Amino acid sequence: MTNPISAPQGGSLAGRPVRTRFAPSPTGFLHIGGARTALYAWAYARHHQGTFVLRIEDTDLQRSTPEAVQAILDGMAWLGLDPDEGPFYQTKRFDRYREVIDRMLADGTAYHCWASPAELDALRAEQRAAGAKPRYDGRWRPENAAGREKPAGVAPVVRFRNPDDGVVEWDDMVKGPIRIANAELDDLVIARADGSPTYNFCVVVDDWDMGITHVIRGDDHVNNTPRQINILRALGAQIPVYGHVPMIHGDDGQKLSKRHGAVSVMQYDADGFLPDAVVNYLARLGWSHGDDELFDRDAFVAWFDGSHLSASPSQFDTKKLRWLNNQYLRQLPDDELAARALPRIGRRLADTGTLVDDDPVDENRARAALEAAGVSLPAVCGLLKERAETLEELADLAMMFVTEPAVDAAELAAKMKPGSREALLAFAERVGAAGHSAEANAALIKAVCEEAGIKMPAFGMPIRLLVFGRAQTPAVDAVLALLPPERIAARIRQGLDRLSSDA
Ligand code: GLU
């Protein structure tokens, strides 16, 4: 494959249109850390009306899988981080890497090295014994190799000829100025004995070919940067601006892992988080704009100019994400909330088998159940959204409107006080007669309680159990208003009948 984009040669990148990239290795799902890196690279490009490139670094054939590529694409699509170019696949670019290696061999910026693994092990052992840092000693550099016998049967690797003196220095967008002495770096292998290019080398050629002006990535790559800069220089390429974003730690300060719950972005989808909330949360995790916590994508893009990135690791705060998700749930129109809750309700119905329905599609199953119950899901969502932090919690709560209550007779008996039965039967008799709003129900509840001479809990507790099968619901007048009056009346009567026949 030829160079997709004409590679800029030498000089400064200042003033060039911004081009960023996200370059995941497809060895697993898109995790939270990767998603945040992608978000920053995406937002930086958007802020500057630039270009966001997606590059799949799949040269590690053993560890890369098509499923992982798909998981990354799915995760990015879910978050709404659409690339302007790509995905480009490194495995489709081997000819190009070969071409650059040949050029470097020809111009002397790279050379063949025949040192065998055993020989290198011996060298390292010697260096360690002498108290020195183990490093390749340049024995096959052309100037040192004169008279050296090429061992038979050893295929050479290709090494980059790292400069001996001077320092590599860059002004990191996140960490500020970083300087590494070339004396610290040895001659990196850029092609293995089988001819395959190595990781750091492919990254360099790609960043060059793709005209990347800003490399925003995890700080686990900070040690690669001086090597990559040296190779870029040797190629006569322009040096991008680098920004190394620190790690994300779990709630407990440890490295983020499965232990901390969801680490795959798509798991957050399954758990009922909204992509906008996750984007807002990740944006704020390691970057700040004053005290702003709640902001939409457009505001983030407008603000994200590469400043105010935190140089210290961030701590994932599940509570805060849940709080934020609740804010986003509340902002959604009830119709939209209902559309998102619908399949989750359908799944629950299939699991509990409450509704026998031949239609296997979750949405249809839920729709049928709602219709049978005479319940409007948008109205239910409107009432419940304040107390649900996720769509899963919303669906859990909504289930009380679509399933027949399983009334615990003992619990009900315990909540019934003298006068409860009369008040409940009076309510069953009159519910809906003078309207079925929360207000109308509140007035009726007040009236029947007064008539029976009981206090509110002696009515409120039993009616919750009778109608919803649970002792806890939002305000009883409001939840009742969401069920058809005849259903409420029927449940009250049936439940009380059962109670008297049990007694
Ligand atoms: N492929 C690397 C990773 O997934 C990222 C390399 C880069 O951004 O330069 O960690």
CSV table of N, CA, C and O in Angstrom, one decimal, residues 169-245:
chain,number,residue,atom,x,y,z
A,169,GLU,N,13.9,16.1,23.6
A,169,GLU,CA,13.2,17.0,24.4
A,169,GLU,C,11.9,17.3,23.8
A,169,GLU,O,11.8,17.5,22.6
A,170,TRP,N,10.8,17.2,24.6
A,170,TRP,CA,9.5,17.7,24.0
A,170,TRP,C,8.7,18.3,25.1
A,170,TRP,O,8.9,18.1,26.3
A,171,ASP,N,7.8,19.2,24.7
A,171,ASP,CA,7.0,19.9,25.7
A,171,ASP,C,5.6,19.2,25.7
A,171,ASP,O,4.8,19.4,24.8
A,172,ASP,N,5.5,18.3,26.7
A,172,ASP,CA,4.3,17.4,26.7
A,172,ASP,C,3.1,18.2,27.0
A,172,ASP,O,3.1,19.1,28.0
A,173,MET,N,2.0,18.0,26.3
A,173,MET,CA,0.7,18.8,26.6
A,173,MET,C,0.2,18.5,28.0
A,173,MET,O,-0.5,19.4,28.5
A,174,VAL,N,0.5,17.4,28.5
A,174,VAL,CA,0.0,17.0,29.9
A,174,VAL,C,1.1,17.2,30.9
A,174,VAL,O,0.9,17.8,32.0
A,175,LYS,N,2.3,16.7,30.6
A,175,LYS,CA,3.3,16.6,31.7
A,175,LYS,C,4.3,17.7,31.6
A,175,LYS,O,5.2,17.8,32.5
A,176,GLY,N,4.3,18.6,30.6
A,176,GLY,CA,5.2,19.7,30.5
A,176,GLY,C,6.5,19.2,29.9
A,176,GLY,O,6.6,18.1,29.3
A,177,PRO,N,7.6,20.0,30.0
A,177,PRO,CA,8.9,19.6,29.3
A,177,PRO,C,9.4,18.3,29.8
A,177,PRO,O,9.5,18.1,31.0
A,178,ILE,N,9.8,17.4,28.9
A,178,ILE,CA,10.5,16.2,29.2
A,178,ILE,C,11.8,16.1,28.4
A,178,ILE,O,11.8,16.4,27.2
A,179,ARG,N,12.9,15.7,29.1
A,179,ARG,CA,14.2,15.6,28.4
A,179,ARG,C,14.8,14.2,28.7
A,179,ARG,O,14.8,13.8,29.9
A,180,ILE,N,15.2,13.5,27.7
A,180,ILE,CA,15.9,12.2,27.8
A,180,ILE,C,17.2,12.3,27.1
A,180,ILE,O,17.2,12.7,25.9
A,181,ALA,N,18.3,11.9,27.7
A,181,ALA,CA,19.6,11.9,27.1
A,181,ALA,C,19.6,10.7,26.1
A,181,ALA,O,19.2,9.6,26.4
A,182,ASN,N,20.2,11.0,25.0
A,182,ASN,CA,20.4,9.9,24.0
A,182,ASN,C,21.2,8.8,24.6
A,182,ASN,O,21.1,7.6,24.2
A,183,ALA,N,22.1,9.1,25.5
A,183,ALA,CA,23.0,8.1,26.1
A,183,ALA,C,22.1,7.1,26.8
A,183,ALA,O,22.6,5.9,27.1
A,184,GLU,N,20.9,7.4,27.1
A,184,GLU,CA,20.0,6.5,27.8
A,184,GLU,C,19.4,5.5,26.9
A,184,GLU,O,18.8,4.5,27.3
A,185,LEU,N,19.4,5.8,25.6
A,185,LEU,CA,18.7,5.0,24.6
A,185,LEU,C,19.7,4.1,23.8
A,185,LEU,O,20.7,4.6,23.4
A,186,ASP,N,19.3,2.9,23.5
A,186,ASP,CA,20.2,2.1,22.7
A,186,ASP,C,19.5,1.9,21.3
A,186,ASP,O,18.5,2.5,21.0
A,187,ASP,N,20.1,1.1,20.4
A,187,ASP,CA,19.7,1.0,19.1
A,187,ASP,C,18.5,0.1,19.0
A,187,ASP,O,18.6,-1.1,19.0
A,188,LEU,N,17.3,0.6,18.8
A,188,LEU,CA,16.1,-0.1,18.8
A,188,LEU,C,16.0,-1.1,17.6
A,188,LEU,O,16.3,-0.7,16.5
A,189,VAL,N,15.5,-2.3,17.9
A,189,VAL,CA,15.2,-3.2,16.8
A,189,VAL,C,13.9,-2.7,16.1
A,189,VAL,O,12.9,-2.5,16.7
A,190,ILE,N,14.0,-2.4,14.8
A,190,ILE,CA,12.8,-1.9,14.1
A,190,ILE,C,12.2,-3.0,13.1
A,190,ILE,O,11.1,-2.9,12.7
A,191,ALA,N,13.1,-4.0,12.8
A,191,ALA,CA,12.5,-5.2,12.1
A,191,ALA,C,13.1,-6.5,12.7
A,191,ALA,O,14.3,-6.5,13.0
A,192,ARG,N,12.2,-7.4,13.0
A,192,ARG,CA,12.7,-8.7,13.6
A,192,ARG,C,13.4,-9.5,12.5
A,192,ARG,O,13.4,-9.2,11.3
A,193,ALA,N,14.0,-10.6,12.9
A,193,ALA,CA,14.7,-11.5,12.0
A,193,ALA,C,13.8,-12.0,10.9
A,193,ALA,O,14.3,-12.3,9.8
A,194,ASP,N,12.5,-12.2,11.2
A,194,ASP,CA,11.6,-12.6,10.1
A,194,ASP,C,11.2,-11.5,9.2
A,194,ASP,O,10.3,-11.7,8.4
A,195,GLY,N,11.7,-10.3,9.4
A,195,GLY,CA,11.4,-9.2,8.6
A,195,GLY,C,10.2,-8.3,9.1
A,195,GLY,O,9.9,-7.3,8.6
A,196,SER,N,9.5,-8.8,10.1
A,196,SER,CA,8.3,-8.1,10.5
A,196,SER,C,8.7,-6.8,11.3
A,196,SER,O,9.6,-6.9,12.1
A,197,PRO,N,8.1,-5.7,11.0
A,197,PRO,CA,8.4,-4.5,11.7
A,197,PRO,C,8.0,-4.5,13.2
A,197,PRO,O,7.0,-5.2,13.5
A,198,THR,N,8.7,-3.8,14.0
A,198,THR,CA,8.3,-3.8,15.4
A,198,THR,C,7.3,-2.6,15.7
A,198,THR,O,7.2,-1.7,15.0
A,199,TYR,N,6.7,-2.7,16.9
A,199,TYR,CA,5.7,-1.8,17.3
A,199,TYR,C,6.0,-0.4,17.2
A,199,TYR,O,5.3,0.4,16.5
A,200,ASN,N,7.1,0.0,17.9
A,200,ASN,CA,7.5,1.5,17.9
A,200,ASN,C,7.7,2.0,16.4
A,200,ASN,O,7.4,3.2,16.1
A,201,PHE,N,8.2,1.1,15.6
A,201,PHE,CA,8.5,1.6,14.3
A,201,PHE,C,7.2,1.8,13.5
A,201,PHE,O,7.1,2.8,12.8
A,202,CYS,N,6.3,0.9,13.6
A,202,CYS,CA,5.0,1.1,12.8
A,202,CYS,C,4.3,2.3,13.3
A,202,CYS,O,3.8,3.1,12.4
A,203,VAL,N,4.3,2.6,14.6
A,203,VAL,CA,3.7,3.8,15.1
A,203,VAL,C,4.3,5.1,14.4
A,203,VAL,O,3.6,6.0,14.0
A,204,VAL,N,5.6,5.1,14.3
A,204,VAL,CA,6.3,6.2,13.8
A,204,VAL,C,5.9,6.4,12.3
A,204,VAL,O,5.5,7.5,11.9
A,205,VAL,N,6.0,5.3,11.5
A,205,VAL,CA,5.7,5.5,10.1
A,205,VAL,C,4.2,5.9,9.9
A,205,VAL,O,3.9,6.8,9.1
A,206,ASP,N,3.3,5.4,10.7
A,206,ASP,CA,1.9,5.7,10.6
A,206,ASP,C,1.7,7.2,11.0
A,206,ASP,O,1.0,7.9,10.3
A,207,ASP,N,2.2,7.6,12.1
A,207,ASP,CA,2.0,9.0,12.5
A,207,ASP,C,2.5,9.9,11.5
A,207,ASP,O,2.0,11.0,11.2
A,208,TRP,N,3.6,9.5,10.9
A,208,TRP,CA,4.2,10.4,9.8
A,208,TRP,C,3.3,10.4,8.6
A,208,TRP,O,2.9,11.4,8.1
A,209,ASP,N,3.0,9.1,8.1
A,209,ASP,CA,2.2,9.0,6.9
A,209,ASP,C,0.8,9.7,7.0
A,209,ASP,O,0.2,10.2,6.1
A,210,MET,N,0.3,9.5,8.2
A,210,MET,CA,-1.1,10.0,8.4
A,210,MET,C,-1.1,11.5,8.8
A,210,MET,O,-2.1,12.1,9.1
A,211,GLY,N,0.1,12.1,8.8
A,211,GLY,CA,0.2,13.5,9.1
A,211,GLY,C,-0.3,14.0,10.4
A,211,GLY,O,-0.9,15.0,10.6
A,212,ILE,N,-0.1,13.1,11.4
A,212,ILE,CA,-0.6,13.3,12.8
A,212,ILE,C,0.2,14.5,13.4
A,212,ILE,O,1.4,14.5,13.4
A,213,THR,N,-0.6,15.5,13.8
A,213,THR,CA,0.1,16.7,14.4
A,213,THR,C,0.1,16.6,16.0
A,213,THR,O,1.0,17.2,16.6
A,214,HIS,N,-0.8,15.9,16.5
A,214,HIS,CA,-0.9,15.8,18.0
A,214,HIS,C,-1.2,14.3,18.4
A,214,HIS,O,-2.2,13.8,18.0
A,215,VAL,N,-0.2,13.8,19.1
A,215,VAL,CA,-0.4,12.4,19.6
A,215,VAL,C,-0.8,12.5,21.1
A,215,VAL,O,-0.1,12.9,21.9
A,216,ILE,N,-2.1,12.1,21.3
A,216,ILE,CA,-2.6,12.1,22.7
A,216,ILE,C,-2.8,10.6,23.0
A,216,ILE,O,-3.5,9.9,22.3
A,217,ARG,N,-2.1,10.1,24.0
A,217,ARG,CA,-2.1,8.7,24.4
A,217,ARG,C,-1.8,8.5,25.8
A,217,ARG,O,-1.5,9.5,26.5
A,218,GLY,N,-1.9,7.3,26.3
A,218,GLY,CA,-1.7,6.9,27.7
A,218,GLY,C,-0.3,7.1,28.1
A,218,GLY,O,0.6,7.0,27.2
A,219,ASP,N,0.0,7.4,29.3
A,219,ASP,CA,1.4,7.7,29.7
A,219,ASP,C,2.2,6.4,29.8
A,219,ASP,O,3.4,6.5,30.2
A,220,ASP,N,1.6,5.3,29.6
A,220,ASP,CA,2.4,4.0,29.5
A,220,ASP,C,3.3,4.1,28.3
A,220,ASP,O,4.2,3.2,28.2
A,221,HIS,N,3.0,5.0,27.4
A,221,HIS,CA,3.9,5.1,26.2
A,221,HIS,C,5.0,6.2,26.3
A,221,HIS,O,5.7,6.4,25.3
A,222,VAL,N,5.1,6.8,27.4
A,222,VAL,CA,6.0,8.0,27.5
A,222,VAL,C,7.4,7.5,27.3
A,222,VAL,O,8.2,8.3,26.7
A,223,ASN,N,7.8,6.3,27.6
A,223,ASN,CA,9.1,5.8,27.4
A,223,ASN,C,9.4,5.6,25.9
A,223,ASN,O,10.5,5.5,25.4
A,224,ASN,N,8.3,5.4,25.1
A,224,ASN,CA,8.5,5.1,23.7
A,224,ASN,C,8.8,6.4,22.9
A,224,ASN,O,9.3,6.4,21.8
A,225,THR,N,8.3,7.5,23.5
A,225,THR,CA,8.3,8.8,22.8
A,225,THR,C,9.7,9.2,22.3
A,225,THR,O,9.9,9.6,21.1
A,226,PRO,N,10.7,9.2,23.2
A,226,PRO,CA,12.0,9.7,22.7
A,226,PRO,C,12.6,8.8,21.5
A,226,PRO,O,13.1,9.3,20.6
A,227,ARG,N,12.3,7.5,21.6
A,227,ARG,CA,12.7,6.6,20.5
A,227,ARG,C,12.0,7.0,19.2
A,227,ARG,O,12.6,7.0,18.1
A,228,GLN,N,10.7,7.2,19.4
A,228,GLN,CA,9.9,7.5,18.2
A,228,GLN,C,10.3,8.9,17.6
A,228,GLN,O,10.4,9.0,16.4
A,229,ILE,N,10.6,9.9,18.5
A,229,ILE,CA,11.0,11.2,18.0
A,229,ILE,C,12.3,11.0,17.2
A,229,ILE,O,12.5,11.6,16.1
A,230,ASN,N,13.3,10.2,17.7
A,230,ASN,CA,14.5,10.0,17.0
A,230,ASN,C,14.3,9.4,15.6
A,230,ASN,O,15.0,9.8,14.7
A,231,ILE,N,13.5,8.4,15.6
A,231,ILE,CA,13.2,7.8,14.2
A,231,ILE,C,12.6,8.8,13.3
A,231,ILE,O,12.9,8.9,12.1
A,232,LEU,N,11.6,9.6,13.8
A,232,LEU,CA,11.0,10.6,13.0
A,232,LEU,C,12.0,11.6,12.4
A,232,LEU,O,12.0,11.9,11.3
A,233,ARG,N,12.9,12.0,13.3
A,233,ARG,CA,14.0,12.9,12.9
A,233,ARG,C,14.8,12.3,11.8
A,233,ARG,O,15.1,12.9,10.8
A,234,ALA,N,15.2,11.0,12.0
A,234,ALA,CA,16.0,10.3,11.0
A,234,ALA,C,15.3,10.3,9.7
A,234,ALA,O,15.9,10.2,8.6
A,235,LEU,N,14.0,10.2,9.7
A,235,LEU,CA,13.2,10.2,8.5
A,235,LEU,C,13.0,11.5,7.9
A,235,LEU,O,12.4,11.7,6.8
A,236,GLY,N,13.4,12.6,8.6
A,236,GLY,CA,13.2,13.9,8.1
A,236,GLY,C,11.7,14.3,8.3
A,236,GLY,O,11.2,15.3,7.6
A,237,ALA,N,11.0,13.7,9.2
A,237,ALA,CA,9.6,14.0,9.4
A,237,ALA,C,9.4,15.1,10.4
A,237,ALA,O,10.3,15.3,11.2
A,238,GLN,N,8.3,15.7,10.4
A,238,GLN,CA,8.0,16.7,11.4
A,238,GLN,C,7.6,15.9,12.7
A,238,GLN,O,7.1,14.8,12.7
A,239,ILE,N,7.9,16.6,13.8
A,239,ILE,CA,7.6,15.9,15.1
A,239,ILE,C,6.3,16.4,15.6
A,239,ILE,O,6.1,17.6,15.8
A,240,PRO,N,5.4,15.5,15.9
A,240,PRO,CA,4.1,15.9,16.4
A,240,PRO,C,4.2,16.5,17.9
A,240,PRO,O,5.3,16.3,18.5
A,241,VAL,N,3.2,17.1,18.3
A,241,VAL,CA,3.1,17.5,19.7
A,241,VAL,C,2.6,16.2,20.5
A,241,VAL,O,1.7,15.5,20.0
A,242,TYR,N,3.2,15.9,21.6
A,242,TYR,CA,2.7,14.8,22.4
A,242,TYR,C,2.0,15.2,23.6
A,242,TYR,O,2.4,16.2,24.3
A,243,GLY,N,1.0,14.4,24.0
A,243,GLY,CA,0.3,14.6,25.3
A,243,GLY,C,0.1,13.2,25.9
A,243,GLY,O,-0.6,12.4,25.3
A,244,HIS,N,0.7,13.0,27.0
A,244,HIS,CA,0.6,11.7,27.7
A,244,HIS,C,-0.4,11.7,28.9
A,244,HIS,O,0.0,12.4,29.9
A,245,VAL,N,-1.5,11.1,28.8
A,245,VAL,CA,-2.5,11.2,29.8
A,245,VAL,C,-2.3,10.1,30.8
A,245,VAL,O,-2.1,9.0,30.5
